[in-house]
Coordinates of C-alpha atoms and ligand atoms in Angstrom, one line a residue:
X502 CA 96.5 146.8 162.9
X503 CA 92.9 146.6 162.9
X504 CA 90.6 148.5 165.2
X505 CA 88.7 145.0 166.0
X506 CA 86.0 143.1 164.4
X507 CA 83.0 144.7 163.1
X508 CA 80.0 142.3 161.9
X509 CA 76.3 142.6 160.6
X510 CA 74.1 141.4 158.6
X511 CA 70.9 142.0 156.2
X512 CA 67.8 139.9 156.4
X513 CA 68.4 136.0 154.7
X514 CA 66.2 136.9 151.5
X515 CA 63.3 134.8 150.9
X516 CA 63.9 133.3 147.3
X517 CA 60.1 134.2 146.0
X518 CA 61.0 137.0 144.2
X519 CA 64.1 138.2 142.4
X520 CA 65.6 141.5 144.5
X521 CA 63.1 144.8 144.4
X522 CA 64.3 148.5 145.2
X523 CA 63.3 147.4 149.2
X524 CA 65.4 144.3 149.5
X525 CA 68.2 146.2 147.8
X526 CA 67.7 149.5 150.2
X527 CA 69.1 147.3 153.3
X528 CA 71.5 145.5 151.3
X529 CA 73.1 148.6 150.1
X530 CA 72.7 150.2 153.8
X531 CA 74.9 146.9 154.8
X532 CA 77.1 148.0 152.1
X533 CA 78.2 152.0 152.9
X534 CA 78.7 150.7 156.5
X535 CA 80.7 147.7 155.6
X536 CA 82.9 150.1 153.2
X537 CA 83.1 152.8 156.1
X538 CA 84.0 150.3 158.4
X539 CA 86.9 149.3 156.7
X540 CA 88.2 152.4 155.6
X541 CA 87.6 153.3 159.6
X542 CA 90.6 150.4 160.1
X543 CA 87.8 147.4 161.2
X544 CA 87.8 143.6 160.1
X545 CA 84.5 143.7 158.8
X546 CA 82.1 140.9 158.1
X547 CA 79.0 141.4 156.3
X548 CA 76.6 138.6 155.8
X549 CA 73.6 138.1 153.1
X550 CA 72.0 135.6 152.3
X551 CA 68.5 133.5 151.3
X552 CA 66.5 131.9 153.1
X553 CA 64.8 128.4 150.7
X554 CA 63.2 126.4 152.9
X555 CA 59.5 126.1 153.9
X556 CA 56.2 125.0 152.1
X557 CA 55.4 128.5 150.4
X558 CA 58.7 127.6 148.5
X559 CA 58.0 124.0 147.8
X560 CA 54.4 124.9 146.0
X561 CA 56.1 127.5 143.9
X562 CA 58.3 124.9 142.8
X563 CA 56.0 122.2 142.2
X564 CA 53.8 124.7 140.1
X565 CA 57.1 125.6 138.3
X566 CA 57.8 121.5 137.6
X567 CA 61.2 121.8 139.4
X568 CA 62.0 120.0 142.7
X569 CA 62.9 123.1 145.5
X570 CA 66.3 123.0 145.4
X571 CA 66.2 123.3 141.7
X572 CA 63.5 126.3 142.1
X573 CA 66.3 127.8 144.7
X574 CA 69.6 127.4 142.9
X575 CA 67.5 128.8 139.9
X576 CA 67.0 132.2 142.5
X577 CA 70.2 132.6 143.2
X578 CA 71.7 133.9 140.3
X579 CA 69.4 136.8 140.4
X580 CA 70.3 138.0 143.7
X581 CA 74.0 137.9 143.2
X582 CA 73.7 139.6 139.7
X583 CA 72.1 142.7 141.2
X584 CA 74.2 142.8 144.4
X585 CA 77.0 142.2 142.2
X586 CA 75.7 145.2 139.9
X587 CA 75.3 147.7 143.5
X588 CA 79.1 147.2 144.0
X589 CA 78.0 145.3 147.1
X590 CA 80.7 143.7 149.2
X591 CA 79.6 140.8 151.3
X592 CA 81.7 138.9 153.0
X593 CA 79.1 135.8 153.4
X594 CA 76.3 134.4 151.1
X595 CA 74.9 132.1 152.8
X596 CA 71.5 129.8 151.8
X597 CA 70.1 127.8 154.2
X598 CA 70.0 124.7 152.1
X599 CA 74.1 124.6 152.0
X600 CA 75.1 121.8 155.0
X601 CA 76.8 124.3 157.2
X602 CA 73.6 125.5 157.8
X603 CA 71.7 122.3 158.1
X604 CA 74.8 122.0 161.0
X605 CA 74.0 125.1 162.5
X606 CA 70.4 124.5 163.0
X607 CA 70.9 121.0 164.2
X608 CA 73.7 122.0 166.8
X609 CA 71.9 124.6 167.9
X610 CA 68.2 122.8 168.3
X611 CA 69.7 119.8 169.9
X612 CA 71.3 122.2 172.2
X613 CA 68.1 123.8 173.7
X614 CA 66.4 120.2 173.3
X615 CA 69.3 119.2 175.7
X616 CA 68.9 121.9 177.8
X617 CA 64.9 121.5 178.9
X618 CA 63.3 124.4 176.7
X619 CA 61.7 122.6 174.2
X620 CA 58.5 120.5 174.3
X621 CA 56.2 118.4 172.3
X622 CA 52.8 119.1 172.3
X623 CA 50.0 118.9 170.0
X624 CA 48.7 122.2 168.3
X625 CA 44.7 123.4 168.3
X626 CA 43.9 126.3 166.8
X627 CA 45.0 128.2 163.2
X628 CA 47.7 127.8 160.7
X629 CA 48.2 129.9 157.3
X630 CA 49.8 128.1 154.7
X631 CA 51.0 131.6 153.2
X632 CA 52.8 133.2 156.5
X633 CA 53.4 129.5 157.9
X634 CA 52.4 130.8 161.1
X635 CA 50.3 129.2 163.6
X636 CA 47.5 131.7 165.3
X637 CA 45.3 132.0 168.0
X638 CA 41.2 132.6 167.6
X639 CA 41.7 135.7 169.1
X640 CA 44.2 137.2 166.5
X641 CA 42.5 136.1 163.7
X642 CA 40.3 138.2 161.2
X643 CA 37.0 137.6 159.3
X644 CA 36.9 137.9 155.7
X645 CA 33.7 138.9 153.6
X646 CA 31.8 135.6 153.4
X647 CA 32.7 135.5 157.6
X648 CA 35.9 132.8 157.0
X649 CA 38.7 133.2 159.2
X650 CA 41.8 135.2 157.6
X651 CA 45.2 135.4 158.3
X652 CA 45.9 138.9 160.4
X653 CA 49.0 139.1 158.4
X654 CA 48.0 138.4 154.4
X655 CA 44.4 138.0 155.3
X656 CA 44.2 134.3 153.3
X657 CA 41.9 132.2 154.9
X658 CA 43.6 130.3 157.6
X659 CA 43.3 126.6 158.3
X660 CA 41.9 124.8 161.3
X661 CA 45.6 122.7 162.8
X662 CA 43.7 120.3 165.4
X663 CA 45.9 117.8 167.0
X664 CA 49.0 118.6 164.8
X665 CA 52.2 117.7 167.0
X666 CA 54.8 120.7 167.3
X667 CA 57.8 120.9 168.9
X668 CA 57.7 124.5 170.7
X669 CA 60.4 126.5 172.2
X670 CA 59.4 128.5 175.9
X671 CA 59.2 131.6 174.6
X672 CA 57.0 132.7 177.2
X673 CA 59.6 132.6 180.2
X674 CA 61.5 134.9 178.0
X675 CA 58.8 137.8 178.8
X676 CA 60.8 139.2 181.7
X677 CA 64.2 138.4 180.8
X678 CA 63.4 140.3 178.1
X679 CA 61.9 143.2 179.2
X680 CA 64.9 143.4 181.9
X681 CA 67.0 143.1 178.6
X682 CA 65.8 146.7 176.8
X683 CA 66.0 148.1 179.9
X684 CA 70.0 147.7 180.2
X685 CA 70.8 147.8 177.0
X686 CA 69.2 151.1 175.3
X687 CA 70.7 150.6 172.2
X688 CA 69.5 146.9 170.7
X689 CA 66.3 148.3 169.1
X690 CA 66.7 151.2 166.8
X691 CA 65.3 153.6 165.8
X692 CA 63.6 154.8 169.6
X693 CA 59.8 154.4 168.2
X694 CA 60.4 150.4 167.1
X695 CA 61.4 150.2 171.0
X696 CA 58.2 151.4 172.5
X697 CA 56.5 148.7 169.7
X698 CA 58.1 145.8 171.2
X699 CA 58.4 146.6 174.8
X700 CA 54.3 146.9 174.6
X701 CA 54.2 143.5 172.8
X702 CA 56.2 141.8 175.0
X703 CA 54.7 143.3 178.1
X704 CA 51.5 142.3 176.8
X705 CA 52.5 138.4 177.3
X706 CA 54.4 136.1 174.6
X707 CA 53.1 132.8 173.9
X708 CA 55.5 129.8 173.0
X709 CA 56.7 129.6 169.9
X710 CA 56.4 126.5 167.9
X711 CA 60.1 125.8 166.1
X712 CA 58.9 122.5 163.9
X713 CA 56.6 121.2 161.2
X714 CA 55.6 117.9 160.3
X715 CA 53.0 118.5 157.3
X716 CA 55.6 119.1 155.1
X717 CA 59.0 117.8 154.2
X718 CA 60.9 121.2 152.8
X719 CA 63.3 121.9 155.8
X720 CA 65.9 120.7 157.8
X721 CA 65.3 117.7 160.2
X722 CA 65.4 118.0 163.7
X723 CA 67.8 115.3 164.8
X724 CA 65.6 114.5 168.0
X725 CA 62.6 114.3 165.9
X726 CA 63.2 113.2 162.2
X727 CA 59.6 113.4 161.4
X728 CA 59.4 117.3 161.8
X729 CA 61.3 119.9 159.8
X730 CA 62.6 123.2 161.3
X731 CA 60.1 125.9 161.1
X732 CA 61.8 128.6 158.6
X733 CA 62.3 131.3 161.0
X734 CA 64.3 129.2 163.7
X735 CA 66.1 127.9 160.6
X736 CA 66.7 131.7 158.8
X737 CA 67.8 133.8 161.9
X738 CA 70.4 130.8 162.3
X739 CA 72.4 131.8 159.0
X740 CA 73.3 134.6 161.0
X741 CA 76.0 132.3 163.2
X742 CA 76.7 130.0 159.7
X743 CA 77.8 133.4 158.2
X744 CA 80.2 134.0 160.8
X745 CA 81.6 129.9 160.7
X746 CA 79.5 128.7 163.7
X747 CA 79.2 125.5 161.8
X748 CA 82.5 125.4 160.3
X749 CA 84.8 124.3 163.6
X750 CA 88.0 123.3 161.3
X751 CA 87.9 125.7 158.6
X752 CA 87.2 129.2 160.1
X753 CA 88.4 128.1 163.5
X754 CA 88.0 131.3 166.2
X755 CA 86.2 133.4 163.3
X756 CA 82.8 132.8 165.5
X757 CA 84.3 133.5 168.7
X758 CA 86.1 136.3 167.4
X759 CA 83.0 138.1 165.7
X760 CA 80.1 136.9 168.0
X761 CA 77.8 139.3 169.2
X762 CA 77.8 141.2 165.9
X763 CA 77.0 145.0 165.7
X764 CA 74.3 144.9 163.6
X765 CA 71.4 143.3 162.2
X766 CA 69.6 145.4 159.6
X767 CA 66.2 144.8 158.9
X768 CA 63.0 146.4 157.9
X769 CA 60.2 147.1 160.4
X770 CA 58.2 144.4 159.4
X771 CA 60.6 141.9 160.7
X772 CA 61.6 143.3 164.0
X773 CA 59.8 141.1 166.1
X774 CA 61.4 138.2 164.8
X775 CA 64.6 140.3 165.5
X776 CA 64.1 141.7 169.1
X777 CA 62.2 139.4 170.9
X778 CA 62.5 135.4 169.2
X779 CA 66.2 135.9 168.3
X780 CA 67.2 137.2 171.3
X781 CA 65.2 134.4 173.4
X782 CA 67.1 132.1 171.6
X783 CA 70.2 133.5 172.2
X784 CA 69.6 133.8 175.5
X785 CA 68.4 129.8 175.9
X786 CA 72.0 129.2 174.0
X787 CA 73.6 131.0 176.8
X788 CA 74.9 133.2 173.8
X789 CA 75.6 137.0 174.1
X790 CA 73.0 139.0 171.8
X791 CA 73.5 141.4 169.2
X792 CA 74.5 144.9 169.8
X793 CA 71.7 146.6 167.7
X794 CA 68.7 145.4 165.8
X795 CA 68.1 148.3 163.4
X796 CA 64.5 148.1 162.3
X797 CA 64.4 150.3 159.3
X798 CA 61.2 152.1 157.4
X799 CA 59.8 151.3 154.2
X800 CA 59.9 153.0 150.9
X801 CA 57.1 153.9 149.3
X802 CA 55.7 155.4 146.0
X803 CA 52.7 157.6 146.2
X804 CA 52.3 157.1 150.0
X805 CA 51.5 153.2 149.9
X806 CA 54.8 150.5 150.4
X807 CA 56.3 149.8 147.1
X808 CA 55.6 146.2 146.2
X809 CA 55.6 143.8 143.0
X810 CA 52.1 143.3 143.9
X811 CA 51.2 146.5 143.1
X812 CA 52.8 147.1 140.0
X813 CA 55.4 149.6 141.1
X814 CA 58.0 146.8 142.0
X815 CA 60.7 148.8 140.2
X816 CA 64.1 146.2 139.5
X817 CA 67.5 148.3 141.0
X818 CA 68.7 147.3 137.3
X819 CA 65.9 149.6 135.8
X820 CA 67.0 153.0 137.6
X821 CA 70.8 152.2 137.7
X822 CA 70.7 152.0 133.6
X823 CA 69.4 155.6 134.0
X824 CA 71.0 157.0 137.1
X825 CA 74.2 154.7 137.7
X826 CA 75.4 152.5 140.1
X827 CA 76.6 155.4 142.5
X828 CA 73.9 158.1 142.2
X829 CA 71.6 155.0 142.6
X830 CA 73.4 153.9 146.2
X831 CA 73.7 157.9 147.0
X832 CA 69.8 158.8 146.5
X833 CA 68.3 155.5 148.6
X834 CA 70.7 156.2 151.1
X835 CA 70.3 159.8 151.8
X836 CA 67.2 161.1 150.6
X837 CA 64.8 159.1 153.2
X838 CA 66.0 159.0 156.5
X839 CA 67.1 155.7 157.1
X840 CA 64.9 154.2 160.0
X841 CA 62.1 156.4 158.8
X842 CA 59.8 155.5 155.9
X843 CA 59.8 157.7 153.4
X844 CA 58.5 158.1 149.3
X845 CA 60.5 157.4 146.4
X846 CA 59.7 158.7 143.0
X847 CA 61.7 159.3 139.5
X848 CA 61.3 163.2 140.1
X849 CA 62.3 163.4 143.4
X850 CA 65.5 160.7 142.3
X851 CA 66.1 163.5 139.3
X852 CA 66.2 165.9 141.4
X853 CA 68.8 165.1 144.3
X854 CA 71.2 163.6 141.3
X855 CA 70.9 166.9 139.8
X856 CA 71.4 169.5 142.8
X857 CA 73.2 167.0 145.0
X858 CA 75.9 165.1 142.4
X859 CA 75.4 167.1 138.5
X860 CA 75.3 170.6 140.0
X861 CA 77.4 170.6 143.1
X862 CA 80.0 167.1 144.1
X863 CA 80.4 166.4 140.4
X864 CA 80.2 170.2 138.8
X865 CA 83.6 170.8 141.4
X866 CA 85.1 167.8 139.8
X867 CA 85.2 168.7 136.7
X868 CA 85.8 172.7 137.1
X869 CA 88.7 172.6 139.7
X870 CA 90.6 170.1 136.9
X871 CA 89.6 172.1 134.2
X872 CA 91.0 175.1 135.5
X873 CA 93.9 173.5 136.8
X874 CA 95.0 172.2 133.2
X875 CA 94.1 176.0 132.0
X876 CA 96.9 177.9 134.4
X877 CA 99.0 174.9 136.2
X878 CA 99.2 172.2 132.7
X879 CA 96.9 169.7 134.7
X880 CA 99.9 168.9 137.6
X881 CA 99.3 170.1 141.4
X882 CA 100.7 173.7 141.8
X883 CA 103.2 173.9 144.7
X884 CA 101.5 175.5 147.4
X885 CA 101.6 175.4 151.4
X886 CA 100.0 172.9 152.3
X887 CA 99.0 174.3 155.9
X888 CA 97.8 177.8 154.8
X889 CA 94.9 178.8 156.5
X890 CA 91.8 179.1 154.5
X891 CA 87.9 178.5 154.9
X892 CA 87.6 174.4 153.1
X893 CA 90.7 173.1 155.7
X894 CA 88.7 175.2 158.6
X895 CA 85.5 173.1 157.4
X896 CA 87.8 169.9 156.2
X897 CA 89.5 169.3 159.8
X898 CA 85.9 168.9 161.7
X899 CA 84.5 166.6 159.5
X900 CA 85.4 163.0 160.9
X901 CA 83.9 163.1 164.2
X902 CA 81.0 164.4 163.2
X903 CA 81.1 162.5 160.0
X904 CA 81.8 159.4 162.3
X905 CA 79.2 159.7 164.4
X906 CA 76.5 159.9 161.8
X907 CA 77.9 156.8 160.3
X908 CA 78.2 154.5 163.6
X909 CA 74.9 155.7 164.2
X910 CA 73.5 154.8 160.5
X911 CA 72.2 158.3 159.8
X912 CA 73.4 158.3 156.1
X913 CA 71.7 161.3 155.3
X914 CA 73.4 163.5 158.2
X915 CA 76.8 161.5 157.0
X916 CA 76.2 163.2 153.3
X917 CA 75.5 166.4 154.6
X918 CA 78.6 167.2 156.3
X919 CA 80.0 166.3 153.2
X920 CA 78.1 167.8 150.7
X921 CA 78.6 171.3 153.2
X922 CA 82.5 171.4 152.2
X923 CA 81.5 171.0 148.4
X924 CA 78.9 173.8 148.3
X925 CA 81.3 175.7 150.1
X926 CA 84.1 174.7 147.5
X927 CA 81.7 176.1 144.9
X928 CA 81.5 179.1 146.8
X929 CA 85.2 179.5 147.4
X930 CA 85.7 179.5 143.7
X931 CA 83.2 182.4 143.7
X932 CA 84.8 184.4 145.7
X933 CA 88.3 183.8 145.2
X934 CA 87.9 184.0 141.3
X935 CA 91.2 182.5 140.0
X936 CA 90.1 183.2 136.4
X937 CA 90.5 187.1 137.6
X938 CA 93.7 185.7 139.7
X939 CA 94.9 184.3 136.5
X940 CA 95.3 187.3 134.8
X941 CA 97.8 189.0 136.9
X942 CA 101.0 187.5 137.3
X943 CA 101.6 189.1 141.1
X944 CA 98.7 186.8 141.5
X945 CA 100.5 183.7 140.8
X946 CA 101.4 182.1 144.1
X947 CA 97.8 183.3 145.7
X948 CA 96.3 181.1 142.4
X949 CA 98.5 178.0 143.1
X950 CA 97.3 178.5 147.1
X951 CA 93.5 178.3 145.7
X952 CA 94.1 175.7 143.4
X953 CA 95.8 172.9 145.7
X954 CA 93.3 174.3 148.6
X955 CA 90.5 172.9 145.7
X956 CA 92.2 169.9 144.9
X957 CA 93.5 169.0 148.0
X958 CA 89.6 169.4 148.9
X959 CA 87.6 167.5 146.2
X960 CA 90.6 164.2 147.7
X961 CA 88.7 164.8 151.1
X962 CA 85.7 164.8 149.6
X963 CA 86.0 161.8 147.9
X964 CA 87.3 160.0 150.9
X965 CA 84.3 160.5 152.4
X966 CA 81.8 159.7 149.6
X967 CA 83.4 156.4 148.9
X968 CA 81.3 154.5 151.0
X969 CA 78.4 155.9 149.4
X970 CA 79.4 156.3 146.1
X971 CA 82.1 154.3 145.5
X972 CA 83.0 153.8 141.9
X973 CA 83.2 158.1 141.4
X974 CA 85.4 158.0 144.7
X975 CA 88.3 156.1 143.1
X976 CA 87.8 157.3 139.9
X977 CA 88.4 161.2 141.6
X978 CA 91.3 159.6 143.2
X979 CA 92.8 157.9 139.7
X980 CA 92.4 161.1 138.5
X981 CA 94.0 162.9 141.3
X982 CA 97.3 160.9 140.4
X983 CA 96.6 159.1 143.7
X984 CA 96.7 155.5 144.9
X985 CA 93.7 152.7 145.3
X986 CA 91.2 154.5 147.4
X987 CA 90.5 150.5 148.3
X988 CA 93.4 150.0 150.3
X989 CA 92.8 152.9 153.0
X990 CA 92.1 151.7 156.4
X991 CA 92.6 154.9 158.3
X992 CA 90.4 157.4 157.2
X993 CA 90.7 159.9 159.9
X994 CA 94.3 159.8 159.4
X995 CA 94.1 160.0 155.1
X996 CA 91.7 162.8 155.3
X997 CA 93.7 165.4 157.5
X998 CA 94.5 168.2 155.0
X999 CA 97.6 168.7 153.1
X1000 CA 98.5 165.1 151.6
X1001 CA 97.7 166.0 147.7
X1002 CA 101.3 165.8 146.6
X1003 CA 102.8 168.4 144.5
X1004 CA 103.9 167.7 141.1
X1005 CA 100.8 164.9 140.9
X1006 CA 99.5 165.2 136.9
X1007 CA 95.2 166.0 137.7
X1008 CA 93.2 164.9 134.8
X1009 CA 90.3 166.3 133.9
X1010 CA 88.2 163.7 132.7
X1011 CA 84.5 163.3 131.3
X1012 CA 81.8 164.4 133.9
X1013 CA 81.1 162.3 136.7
X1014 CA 77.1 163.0 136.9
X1015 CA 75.9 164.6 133.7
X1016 CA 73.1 166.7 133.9
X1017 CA 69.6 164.9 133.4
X1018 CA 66.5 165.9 132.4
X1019 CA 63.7 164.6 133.6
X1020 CA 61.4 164.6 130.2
X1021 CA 64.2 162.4 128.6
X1022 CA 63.3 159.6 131.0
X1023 CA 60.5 157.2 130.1
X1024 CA 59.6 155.1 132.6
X1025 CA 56.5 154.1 134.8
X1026 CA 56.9 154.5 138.5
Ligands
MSP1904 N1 63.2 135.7 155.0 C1 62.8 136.7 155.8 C2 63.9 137.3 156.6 C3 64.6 136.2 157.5 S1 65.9 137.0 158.3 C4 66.5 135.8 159.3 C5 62.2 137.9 155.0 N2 62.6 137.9 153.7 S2 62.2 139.0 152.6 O1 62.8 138.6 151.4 O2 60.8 139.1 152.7 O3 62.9 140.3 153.1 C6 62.4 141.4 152.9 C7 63.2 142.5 153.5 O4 63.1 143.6 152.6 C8 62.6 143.0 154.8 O5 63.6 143.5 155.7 C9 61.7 144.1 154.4 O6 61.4 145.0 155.4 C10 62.5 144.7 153.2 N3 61.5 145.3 152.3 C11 60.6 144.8 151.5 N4 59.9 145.8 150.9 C12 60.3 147.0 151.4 C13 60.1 148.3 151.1 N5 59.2 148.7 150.3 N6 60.9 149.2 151.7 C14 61.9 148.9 152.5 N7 62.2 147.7 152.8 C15 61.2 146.7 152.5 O7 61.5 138.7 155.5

């Protein structure tokens, strides 16, 4: 029986560029919580996707001599190759060129057009082609030669005098949601993105206008054919398509059933989009909104945000050739905070593989086999399973608090918890000494008690890494003599000590993180 639905979602992935290290750092954050989920007994649904429309995406496909959808179905491949390659397990790709979600943006347009919040009204003042965003005089910025620049990509912006826009009454929003934050604590996270958007809003919102008529590259408003759908009120829509808002016959109830989702994860740049548009037009829809909007930081490398721009636009493909698939997912996920920013680099990567996974997870994976095969021929000794000792002390507390971190996102403090009952696994081994143990034969029943409180360990352990690292996890479970690690839906209940069965033939196997050294790698960063 499952728990109950558990939904979220990554940004819809502009198809300008082929995935970077910073759209794969939320996609893989999706990822360990859509894994943990499941294993924590949910019906998860995880939803990617691309967002194609627009006239930035139009331009890069007439200078590329396709038409845009060509340009776009020639994007997709690369995004589902490297999700594909991070083990990522979406439930729902959605692009916003498929027909569900021309449905879903037509439905839901028509909707507020029927219910009084849109109007027409012709647009003076700024438009940038680049941000396709209309400004005010006020926001704008001077360049060098004095020309008004975009406050966003500072590109010279272009006068919009008399253009007709359909615009959505964003502005009688500003105390609904204000009122909104207040009661619900929780829907922006991390706390400091909060104070960012309670001071915008507070500050006054304009209306927002939802339509475009220069351009052809978008879906039609059916009240207006002349105007497309402005690509954010089209994008943050593939969040219902994903969950078959558009699909009434085929996935009948799935919307009902998984509507407000948990989660959206997004980085910071985005938020506003996230906590003050969405949830406007949510509310208009007389829709419930979305738990939490988690608005996390931004990697960097040497201080400044990594981009393709500036050269260090590292490919995930690159470092998982180097690192793997699972030291790759276990490094972005734990070593910067997620919801802070934080720097990348090779050394620092080199580093946590080889303390965190070479020298400490994987160096108890292969020694606890190893000596197992040495004075037990490789099969689980018969031992109690219930004796006290320190790792089942350390063992039973871990859910909750492991549980907590991961409802709350904190990946890092998820990991530690962990990575505490490995060190002290090492340590065990320290002090216990079976090689010593080994040599006396009084000793024999205290050396099977060590070795199944190991082994019976490193299966906890790699419960709990699975979301994180989950290729190692199943292979430490194939090699434990046990069953898919895939199929477990209840991990509070599969990781309560004592369920290693006796008699189980342990392989040792080849090392799971071999030691690297950092001179062997070449590579710019
Ligand atoms: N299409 C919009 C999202 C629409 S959602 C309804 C969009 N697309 S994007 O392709 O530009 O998405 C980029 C995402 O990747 C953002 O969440 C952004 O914060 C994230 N990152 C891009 N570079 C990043 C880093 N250097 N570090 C971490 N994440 C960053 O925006």
């Amino acid at each position: 029986m499952s728990k109950g639905t558990y939904s979220f979602t990554t940004p819809i992935y502009y198809v300008n560029a082929a995935p970077h290290l910073g759209t794969a750092y939320t996609t893989v954050a999706a990822d360990t919580v859509a894994r943990y989920q499941r294993m924590n007994g949910y019906d998860v649904a995880f939803v990617t996707g691309l967002d194609e429309h627009g006239q930035k995406v139009a331009e890069t496909a007439e200078k590329n001599g396709m038409t845009p959808q060509q340009w776009c179905d020639s994007m997709v491949p690369a995004f589902k190759e490297s999700w594909d390659l991070l083990n990522i397990t979406y439930t729902d790709f959605v692009r916003t060129t498929e027909d569900r979600q021309t449905r879903t943006v037509q439905k839901f347009w028509t909707d507020l057009y029927k219910k009084g919040f849109l109007y027409k009204s012709a647009y003076e003042g700024w438009y940038c082609v680049h941000e396709e965003t209309y400004y005010a005089e006020s926001d704008l910025e001077k360049n060098e030669e004095g020309q008004f620049v975009c406050p966003d990509c500072k590109r010279p912006v272009r006068r919009a005098s008399g253009e007709e826009n359909w615009f959505f009454k964003l502005s009688a929003f500003q105390n609904k949601l204000l009122d909104y934050y207040e009661s619900h604590p929780d829907f922006i996270r991390p706390e400091s993105r909060k104070n960012e958007i309670v001071s915008f809003v507070k500050g006054g919102l304009q209306d927002l206008s939802i339509s475009r008529s220069t351009f052809d590259w978008g879906i039609p408003l059916p009240f207006d054919k002349g105007h497309v759908c402005y690509v954010w009120a089209d994008a943050l829509l593939a969040y219902l398509t994903g969950i078959g808002y558009a699909d009434d016959d085929k996935r009948a109830g799935e919307f009902e059933a998984r509507w407000p989702m948990q989660y959206h994860f997004v980085g910071k740049d985005i938020t506003r989009f996230h906590c003050v548009i969405w949830p406007a037009m949510l509310m208009a829809a007389g829709l419930p909104i979305t738990h939490t909007v988690f608005g996390h930081g931004f990697l960097l490398t040497k201080g400044e945000k990594m981009s393709k721009s500036r050269g260090n636009g590292l490919r995930p493909a690159d470092l998982i050739k180097i690192f793997g698939v699972d030291a790759y997912r276990y490094y972005f996920m734990t070593d910067v905070r997620f919801g802070m920013d934080g720097d990348i680099s090779m050394e620092r990567m080199v580093q946590v593989y080889n303390a965190d996974l070479a020298n400490t997870w994987g160096n108890l994976v292969s020694r606890v086999p190893g000596m197992n095969d040495k004075y037990f021929d490789g099969v689980v000794p018969n031992a109690s399973p219930t004796a006290s000792n320190p790792l089942k002390d350390i063992a039973e507390i871990i859910y909750p608090e492991y549980d907590a971190a991961m409802a709350r996102v904190d990946f890092t403090q998820a990991a530690s918890v962990v990575q505490k009952l490995a060190h002290r696994a090492n340590a065990y081994i320290d002090e216990t000494e079976p090689f010593r143990m080994a040599k006396d034969p009084e000793k024999r029943e205290e050396l099977a008690q060590v070795m199944y409180n190991l082994l019976e360990t490193i299966r906890i352990i790699a419960l709990f890494m699975a979301p994180l690292m989950p290729n190692t996890s199943a292979e430490v479970y194939r090699r434990l003599g046990l069953g898919a690690i895939d199929g477990i839906v209840d991990i509070e209940k599969a990781a309560a000590w004592g369920q290693l069965p006796f008699g189980n033939r342990v392989e040792k196997g080849e090392a799971l993180f071999p030691r690297l050294d950092e001179s062997l790698i070449e590579i710019e960063d």
